[in-house]
């Protein structure tokens, strides 16, 4: 499915993206001719059954993987053919990630986990400190900055992960099943936090299998067997 009317303010644009995994003589077509525009400030959900290709799509959007064919433009620039080092640079500056498994570093405190992306970018210490405190306060974790991940609940760990994702003010926030390891109360709290970030102007792409959470987005793409089979637009 192609985006029928390319948006002039698209932050993300995919054109006929395909992803093929090859193992010996077998080929698996994880994505087939995906074309998609995501506008700045949009909240998009990607939904579908396990194995449909939604996480593969998010990996390409996050520059963690490259398409076998097709084009990916991020903020107007072609990025699908960048080398590994350049992809890492763009990813670190322009994309924030929230994962199902939190992906916090166990021997770092909440503060240090959130600070780490800014350290990689050589942000000056005073600027880092201001940004980290602001991010932790934003997610309600300022009172637990010295706690290690093992000392935090699942919901608290995911809040730290959200703070880490937004600390550098990236234009694009990707969330891959962010409620998958949480109970319903903590899952709802994380989704409320994402909704607040969107209301403040964040561009969010959420992968979820839960229709309750997909319904919170302004638009949902349903994927099956690596193809967009249906789109829902909400007011």
Tab-separated table of C-alpha atoms in Angstrom, residues 3-126:
chain	number	residue	atom	x	y	z
A	3	UNK	CA	0.753	6.563	0.861
A	4	UNK	CA	-1.888	8.008	-1.510
A	5	UNK	CA	-1.055	11.653	-0.892
A	6	UNK	CA	2.578	12.242	0.154
A	7	UNK	CA	2.628	14.728	2.989
A	8	UNK	CA	4.810	17.832	2.525
A	9	UNK	CA	5.522	17.842	6.278
A	10	UNK	CA	6.454	14.163	6.514
A	11	UNK	CA	9.147	13.429	9.079
A	12	UNK	CA	9.273	9.793	7.951
A	13	UNK	CA	8.783	8.560	4.396
A	14	UNK	CA	9.116	4.969	3.222
A	15	UNK	CA	8.872	4.157	-0.456
A	16	UNK	CA	8.369	0.542	-1.573
A	17	UNK	CA	10.447	-0.836	1.292
A	18	UNK	CA	11.128	-4.566	1.307
A	19	UNK	CA	13.006	-6.740	3.767
A	20	UNK	CA	14.095	-10.258	2.856
A	21	UNK	CA	15.913	-12.557	5.239
A	22	UNK	CA	17.947	-15.307	3.609
A	23	UNK	CA	19.073	-18.526	5.293
A	24	UNK	CA	20.761	-21.093	3.081
A	25	UNK	CA	18.364	-21.612	0.182
A	26	UNK	CA	15.285	-20.218	1.942
A	27	UNK	CA	13.963	-16.658	1.784
A	28	UNK	CA	11.589	-15.001	4.210
A	29	UNK	CA	9.865	-11.851	2.989
A	30	UNK	CA	9.387	-9.961	6.242
A	31	UNK	CA	8.224	-6.741	4.547
A	32	UNK	CA	6.776	-6.310	1.057
A	33	UNK	CA	6.416	-2.931	-0.680
A	34	UNK	CA	5.750	-0.812	2.400
A	35	UNK	CA	5.102	2.835	1.545
A	36	UNK	CA	4.294	5.199	4.356
A	37	UNK	CA	4.370	8.846	5.394
A	38	UNK	CA	4.395	9.930	9.048
A	39	UNK	CA	3.811	13.635	9.627
A	40	UNK	CA	5.563	15.692	12.283
A	41	UNK	CA	3.598	15.536	15.502
A	42	UNK	CA	1.653	12.447	14.445
A	43	UNK	CA	0.891	9.509	16.745
A	44	UNK	CA	0.911	6.337	14.643
A	45	UNK	CA	0.251	2.796	15.851
A	46	UNK	CA	1.418	-0.299	13.969
A	47	UNK	CA	-0.607	-3.371	14.838
A	48	UNK	CA	-0.724	-6.996	13.780
A	49	UNK	CA	-0.219	-10.571	14.958
A	50	UNK	CA	3.101	-11.979	16.103
A	51	UNK	CA	5.491	-12.487	13.204
A	52	UNK	CA	3.672	-10.129	10.835
A	53	UNK	CA	6.689	-7.838	10.346
A	54	UNK	CA	5.833	-4.933	12.624
A	55	UNK	CA	9.017	-5.139	14.702
A	56	UNK	CA	11.092	-5.510	11.534
A	57	UNK	CA	9.485	-2.339	10.257
A	58	UNK	CA	10.287	-0.529	13.503
A	59	UNK	CA	13.916	-1.711	13.303
A	60	UNK	CA	14.219	-0.150	9.859
A	61	UNK	CA	12.554	3.059	11.029
A	62	UNK	CA	15.001	3.167	13.951
A	63	UNK	CA	18.033	2.576	11.688
A	64	UNK	CA	18.796	-0.643	13.540
A	65	UNK	CA	18.393	-2.510	10.243
A	66	UNK	CA	18.405	-1.620	6.559
A	67	UNK	CA	15.841	-2.507	3.896
A	68	UNK	CA	16.660	-5.007	1.180
A	69	UNK	CA	15.040	-2.644	-1.326
A	70	UNK	CA	13.222	0.673	-1.298
A	71	UNK	CA	13.922	4.105	0.173
A	72	UNK	CA	13.715	5.589	3.647
A	73	UNK	CA	13.793	9.356	4.095
A	74	UNK	CA	14.076	10.803	7.593
A	75	UNK	CA	13.432	14.522	7.866
A	76	UNK	CA	13.854	14.819	4.095
A	77	UNK	CA	17.190	12.981	3.917
A	78	UNK	CA	17.779	9.534	2.419
A	79	UNK	CA	19.055	7.258	5.178
A	80	UNK	CA	18.451	3.714	3.927
A	81	UNK	CA	21.889	3.456	2.311
A	82	UNK	CA	23.952	5.040	5.098
A	83	UNK	CA	26.884	3.115	6.518
A	84	UNK	CA	26.799	1.687	10.016
A	85	UNK	CA	28.685	4.588	11.647
A	86	UNK	CA	26.497	7.249	10.064
A	87	UNK	CA	23.333	5.342	10.943
A	88	UNK	CA	24.508	5.198	14.554
A	89	UNK	CA	25.151	8.947	14.563
A	90	UNK	CA	21.724	9.781	13.142
A	91	UNK	CA	20.044	7.271	15.450
A	92	UNK	CA	21.698	8.740	18.537
A	93	UNK	CA	20.666	12.288	17.721
A	94	UNK	CA	17.285	11.974	16.078
A	95	UNK	CA	15.540	8.837	17.336
A	96	UNK	CA	14.449	7.839	20.831
A	97	UNK	CA	13.630	4.203	21.642
A	98	UNK	CA	11.375	2.598	24.236
A	99	UNK	CA	11.616	-1.204	24.279
A	100	UNK	CA	9.441	-3.903	25.808
A	101	UNK	CA	12.357	-5.201	27.885
A	102	UNK	CA	13.396	-1.697	29.098
A	103	UNK	CA	17.067	-2.278	28.067
A	104	UNK	CA	18.453	-0.424	31.057
A	105	UNK	CA	22.062	-1.049	32.114
A	106	UNK	CA	21.952	-2.899	35.403
A	107	UNK	CA	25.031	-1.411	37.035
A	108	UNK	CA	24.029	2.187	36.287
A	109	UNK	CA	21.586	4.245	38.338
A	110	UNK	CA	18.423	5.685	36.861
A	111	UNK	CA	20.209	9.014	36.478
A	112	UNK	CA	23.208	7.444	34.738
A	113	UNK	CA	21.013	5.419	32.377
A	114	UNK	CA	19.222	8.561	31.251
A	115	UNK	CA	22.461	10.528	30.960
A	116	UNK	CA	24.210	7.915	28.806
A	117	UNK	CA	22.884	8.992	25.362
A	118	UNK	CA	24.013	12.554	26.020
A	119	UNK	CA	27.449	11.340	27.095
A	120	UNK	CA	27.857	9.572	23.753
A	121	UNK	CA	27.000	12.854	22.041
A	122	UNK	CA	29.625	14.785	24.049
A	123	UNK	CA	27.009	17.137	25.491
A	124	UNK	CA	28.640	19.427	28.109
A	125	UNK	CA	28.178	18.280	31.701
A	126	UNK	CA	26.031	21.199	32.870
